[in-house]
GROMACS .gro file of C-alpha atoms in nm:
model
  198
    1UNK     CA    1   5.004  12.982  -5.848
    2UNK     CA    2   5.093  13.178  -6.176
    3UNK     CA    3   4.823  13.071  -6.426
    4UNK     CA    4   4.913  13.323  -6.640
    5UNK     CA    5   5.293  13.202  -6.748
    6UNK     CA    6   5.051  12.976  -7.031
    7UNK     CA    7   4.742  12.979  -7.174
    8UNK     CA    8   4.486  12.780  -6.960
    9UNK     CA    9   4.113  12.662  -6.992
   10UNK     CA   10   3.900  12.564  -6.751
   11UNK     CA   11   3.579  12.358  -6.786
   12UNK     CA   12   3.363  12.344  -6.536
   13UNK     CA   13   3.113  12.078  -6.586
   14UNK     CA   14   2.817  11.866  -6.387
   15UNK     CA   15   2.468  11.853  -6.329
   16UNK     CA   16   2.233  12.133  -6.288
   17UNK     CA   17   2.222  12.366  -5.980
   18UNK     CA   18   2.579  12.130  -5.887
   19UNK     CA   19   2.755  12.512  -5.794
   20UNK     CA   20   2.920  12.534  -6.152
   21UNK     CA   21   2.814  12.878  -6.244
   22UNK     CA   22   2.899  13.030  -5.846
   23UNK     CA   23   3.269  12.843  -5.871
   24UNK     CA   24   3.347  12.921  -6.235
   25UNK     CA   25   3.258  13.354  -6.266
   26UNK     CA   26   3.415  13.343  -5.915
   27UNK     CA   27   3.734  13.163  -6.065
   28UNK     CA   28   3.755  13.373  -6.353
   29UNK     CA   29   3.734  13.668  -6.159
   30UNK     CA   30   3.992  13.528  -5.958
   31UNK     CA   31   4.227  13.509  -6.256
   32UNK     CA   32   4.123  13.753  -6.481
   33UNK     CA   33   3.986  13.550  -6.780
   34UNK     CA   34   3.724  13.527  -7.023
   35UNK     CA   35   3.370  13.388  -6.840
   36UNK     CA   36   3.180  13.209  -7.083
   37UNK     CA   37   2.848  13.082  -6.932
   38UNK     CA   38   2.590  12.801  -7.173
   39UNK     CA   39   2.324  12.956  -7.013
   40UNK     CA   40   2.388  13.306  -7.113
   41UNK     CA   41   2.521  13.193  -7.507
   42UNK     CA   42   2.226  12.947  -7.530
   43UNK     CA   43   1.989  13.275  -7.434
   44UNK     CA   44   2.146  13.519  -7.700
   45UNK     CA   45   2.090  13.273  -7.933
   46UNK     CA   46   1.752  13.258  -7.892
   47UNK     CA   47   1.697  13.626  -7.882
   48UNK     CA   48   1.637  13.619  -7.501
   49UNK     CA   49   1.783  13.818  -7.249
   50UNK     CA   50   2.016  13.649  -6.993
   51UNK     CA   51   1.758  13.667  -6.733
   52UNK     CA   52   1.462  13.610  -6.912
   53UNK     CA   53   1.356  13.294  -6.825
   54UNK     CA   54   1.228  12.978  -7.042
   55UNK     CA   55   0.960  12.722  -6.965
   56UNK     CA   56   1.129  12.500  -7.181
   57UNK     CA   57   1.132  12.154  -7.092
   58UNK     CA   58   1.403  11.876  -7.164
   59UNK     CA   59   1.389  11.852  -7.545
   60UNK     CA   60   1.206  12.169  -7.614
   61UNK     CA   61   1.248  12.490  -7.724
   62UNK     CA   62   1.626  12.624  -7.660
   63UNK     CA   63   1.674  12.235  -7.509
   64UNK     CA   64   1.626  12.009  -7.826
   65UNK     CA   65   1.985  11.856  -7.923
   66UNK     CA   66   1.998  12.076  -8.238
   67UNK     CA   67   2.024  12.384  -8.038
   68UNK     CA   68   2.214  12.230  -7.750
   69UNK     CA   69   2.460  12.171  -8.046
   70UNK     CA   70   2.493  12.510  -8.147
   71UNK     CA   71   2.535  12.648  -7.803
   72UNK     CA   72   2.824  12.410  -7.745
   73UNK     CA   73   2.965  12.520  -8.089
   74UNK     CA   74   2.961  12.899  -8.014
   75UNK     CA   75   3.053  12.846  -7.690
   76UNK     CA   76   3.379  12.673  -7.786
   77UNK     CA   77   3.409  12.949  -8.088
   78UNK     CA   78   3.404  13.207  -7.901
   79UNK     CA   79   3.741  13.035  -7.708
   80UNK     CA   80   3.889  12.978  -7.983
   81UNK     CA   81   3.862  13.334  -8.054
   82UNK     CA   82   4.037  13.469  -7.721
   83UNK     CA   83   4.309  13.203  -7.693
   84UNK     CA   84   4.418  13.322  -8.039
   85UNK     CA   85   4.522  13.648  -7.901
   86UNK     CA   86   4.707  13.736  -7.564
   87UNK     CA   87   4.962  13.504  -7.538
   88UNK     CA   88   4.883  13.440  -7.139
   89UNK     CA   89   4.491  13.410  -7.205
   90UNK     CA   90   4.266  13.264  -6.970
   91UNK     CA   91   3.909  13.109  -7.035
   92UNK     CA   92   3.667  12.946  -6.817
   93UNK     CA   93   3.397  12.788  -6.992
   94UNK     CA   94   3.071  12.695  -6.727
   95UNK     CA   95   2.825  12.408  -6.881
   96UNK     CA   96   2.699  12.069  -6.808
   97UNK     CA   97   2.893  11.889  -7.083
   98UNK     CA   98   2.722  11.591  -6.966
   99UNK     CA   99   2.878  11.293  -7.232
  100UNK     CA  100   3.234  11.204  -7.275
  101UNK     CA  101   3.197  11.265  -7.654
  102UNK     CA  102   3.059  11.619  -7.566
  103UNK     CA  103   3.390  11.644  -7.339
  104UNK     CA  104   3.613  11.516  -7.622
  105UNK     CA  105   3.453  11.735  -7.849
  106UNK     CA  106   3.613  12.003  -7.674
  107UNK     CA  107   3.948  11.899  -7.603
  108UNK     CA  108   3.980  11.834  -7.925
  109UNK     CA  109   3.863  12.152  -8.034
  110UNK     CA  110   4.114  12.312  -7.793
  111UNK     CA  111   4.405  12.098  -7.854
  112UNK     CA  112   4.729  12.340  -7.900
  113UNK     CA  113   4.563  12.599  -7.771
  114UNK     CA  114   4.583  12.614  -7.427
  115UNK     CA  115   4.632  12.387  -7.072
  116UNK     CA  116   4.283  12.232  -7.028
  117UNK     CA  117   4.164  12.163  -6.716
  118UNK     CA  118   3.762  11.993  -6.619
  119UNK     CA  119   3.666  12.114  -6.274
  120UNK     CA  120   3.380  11.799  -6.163
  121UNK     CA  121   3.140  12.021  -5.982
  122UNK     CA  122   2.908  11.793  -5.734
  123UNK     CA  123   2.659  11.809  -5.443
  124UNK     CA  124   2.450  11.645  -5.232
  125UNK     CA  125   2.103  11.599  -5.324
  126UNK     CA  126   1.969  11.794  -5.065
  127UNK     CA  127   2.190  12.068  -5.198
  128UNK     CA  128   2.096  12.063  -5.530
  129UNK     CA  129   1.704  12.071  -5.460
  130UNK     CA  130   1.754  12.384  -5.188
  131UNK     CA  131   1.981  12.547  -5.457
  132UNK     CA  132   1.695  12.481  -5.719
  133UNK     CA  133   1.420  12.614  -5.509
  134UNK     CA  134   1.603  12.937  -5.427
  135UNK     CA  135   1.724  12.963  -5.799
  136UNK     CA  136   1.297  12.944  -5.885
  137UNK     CA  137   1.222  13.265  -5.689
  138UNK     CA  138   1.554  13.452  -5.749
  139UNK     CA  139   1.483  13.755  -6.021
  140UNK     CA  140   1.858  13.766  -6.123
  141UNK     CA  141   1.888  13.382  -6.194
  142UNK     CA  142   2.008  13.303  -6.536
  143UNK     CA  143   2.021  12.978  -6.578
  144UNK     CA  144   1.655  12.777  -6.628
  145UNK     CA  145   1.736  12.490  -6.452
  146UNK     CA  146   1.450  12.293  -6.291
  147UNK     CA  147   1.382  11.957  -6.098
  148UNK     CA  148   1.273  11.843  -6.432
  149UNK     CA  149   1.551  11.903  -6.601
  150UNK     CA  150   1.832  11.716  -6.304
  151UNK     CA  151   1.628  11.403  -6.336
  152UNK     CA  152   1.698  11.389  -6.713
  153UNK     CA  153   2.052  11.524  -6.703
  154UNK     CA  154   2.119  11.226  -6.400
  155UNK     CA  155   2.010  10.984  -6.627
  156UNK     CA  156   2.223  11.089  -6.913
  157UNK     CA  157   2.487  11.223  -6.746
  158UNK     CA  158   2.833  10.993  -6.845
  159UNK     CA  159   3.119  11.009  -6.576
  160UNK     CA  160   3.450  11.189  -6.677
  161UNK     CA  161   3.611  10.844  -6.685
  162UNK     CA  162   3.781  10.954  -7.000
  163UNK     CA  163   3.995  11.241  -6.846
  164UNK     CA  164   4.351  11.207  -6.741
  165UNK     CA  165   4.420  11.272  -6.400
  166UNK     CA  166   4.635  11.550  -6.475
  167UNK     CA  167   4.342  11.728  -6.632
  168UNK     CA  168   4.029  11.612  -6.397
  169UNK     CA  169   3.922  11.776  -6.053
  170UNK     CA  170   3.620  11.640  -5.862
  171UNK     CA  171   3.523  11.900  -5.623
  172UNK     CA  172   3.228  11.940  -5.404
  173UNK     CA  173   3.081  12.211  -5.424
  174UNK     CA  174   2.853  12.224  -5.079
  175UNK     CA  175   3.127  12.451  -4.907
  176UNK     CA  176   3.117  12.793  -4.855
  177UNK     CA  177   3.306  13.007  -5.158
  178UNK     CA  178   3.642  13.080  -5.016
  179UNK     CA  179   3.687  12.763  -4.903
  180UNK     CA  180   3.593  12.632  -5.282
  181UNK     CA  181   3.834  12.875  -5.465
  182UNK     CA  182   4.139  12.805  -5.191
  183UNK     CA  183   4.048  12.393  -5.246
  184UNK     CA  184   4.062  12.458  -5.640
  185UNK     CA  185   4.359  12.636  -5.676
  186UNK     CA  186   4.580  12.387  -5.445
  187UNK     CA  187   4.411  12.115  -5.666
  188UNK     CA  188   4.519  12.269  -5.958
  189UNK     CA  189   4.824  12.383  -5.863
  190UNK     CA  190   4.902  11.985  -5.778
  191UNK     CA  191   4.807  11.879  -6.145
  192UNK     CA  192   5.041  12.160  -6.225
  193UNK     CA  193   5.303  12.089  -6.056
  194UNK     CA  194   5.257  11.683  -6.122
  195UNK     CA  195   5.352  11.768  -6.502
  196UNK     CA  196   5.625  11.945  -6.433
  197UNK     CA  197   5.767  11.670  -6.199
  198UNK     CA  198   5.687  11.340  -6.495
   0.00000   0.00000   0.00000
């Protein structure tokens, strides 16, 4: 795959502790783009540094909808910003957008810009509460992600129902790394390919 021959996006999206942030800075290593993480804008925002970590809970703090909306709004600023320049730019953008309108939001905001592709990130359960409990005692965790805070996003969260095939992949993420990034780029590689062909 040659990613570079056009500008490209990638949005990797899901629940909490659903491997988005481990499969998207891995990706954009992989390719060389621009890593933009909600966690990390959300943070400098506030003031905070990226590992400094918030007690926040779901509609608090850093977490009420008005500053979930400016996150989202710098976040798709800032790639905005870099797909203006190089013409072969690259950005991967890592954050729940959990609601289709959230999801539009962005395509829209993107449209002309750049190939946009969602990356579904899911787990098991039992994943996601092993991945949560090691995330609790790790010192170099960014994000702030708690029980708590899956229980409210898997209420709210709206399936990608809205997304064209060409654009979607589901992938789960309960697989070891290399095995993710070799799934993701075949998979997107298809969709790819798939245009090309209609």
């Amino acid at each position: 795959m040659n990613p570079g021959t056009r500008k490209t996006g990638y949005v990797f999206f899901g629940m909490v502790a659903t491997g988005k942030s481990y499969l998207a800075k891995a990706w954009a290593e992989r390719l060389g783009g621009l890593y933009l993480n909600s966690d990390v804008v959300r943070k400098e925002l506030a003031g905070l540094e990226p590992r400094g970590r918030s007690r926040d809970s779901f509609n608090e703090g850093m977490y009420t909808p008005n500053f979930t909306r400016r996150t989202y709004d710098e976040l798709l600023r800032r790639a905005q910003v870099y797909l203006s320049g190089d013409s072969h730019a690259c950005v991967v953008l890592d954050a729940s957008y959990q609601s289709q309108q959230e999801r539009n939001r962005l395509r829209q905001g993107l449209a002309g810009q750049c190939r946009l592709f969602f990356i579904h990130c899911t787990c098991p359960e039992s994943t996601v509460k092993k991945r949560l409990a090691e995330r609790e005692i790790d010192p170099d965790a960014v994000s702030d992600g708690r029980w708590e805070i899956y229980q409210h996003q898997k209420e709210r969260f709206m399936p990608p129902d809205e997304l064209e095939s060409g654009q979607l992949v589901s992938i789960d993420t309960d697989r070891s790394l290399a095995v993710l990034l070799s799934v993701l780029e075949q998979a997107v590689q298809e969709k790819v390919n798939g245009a090309h062909a209609a």
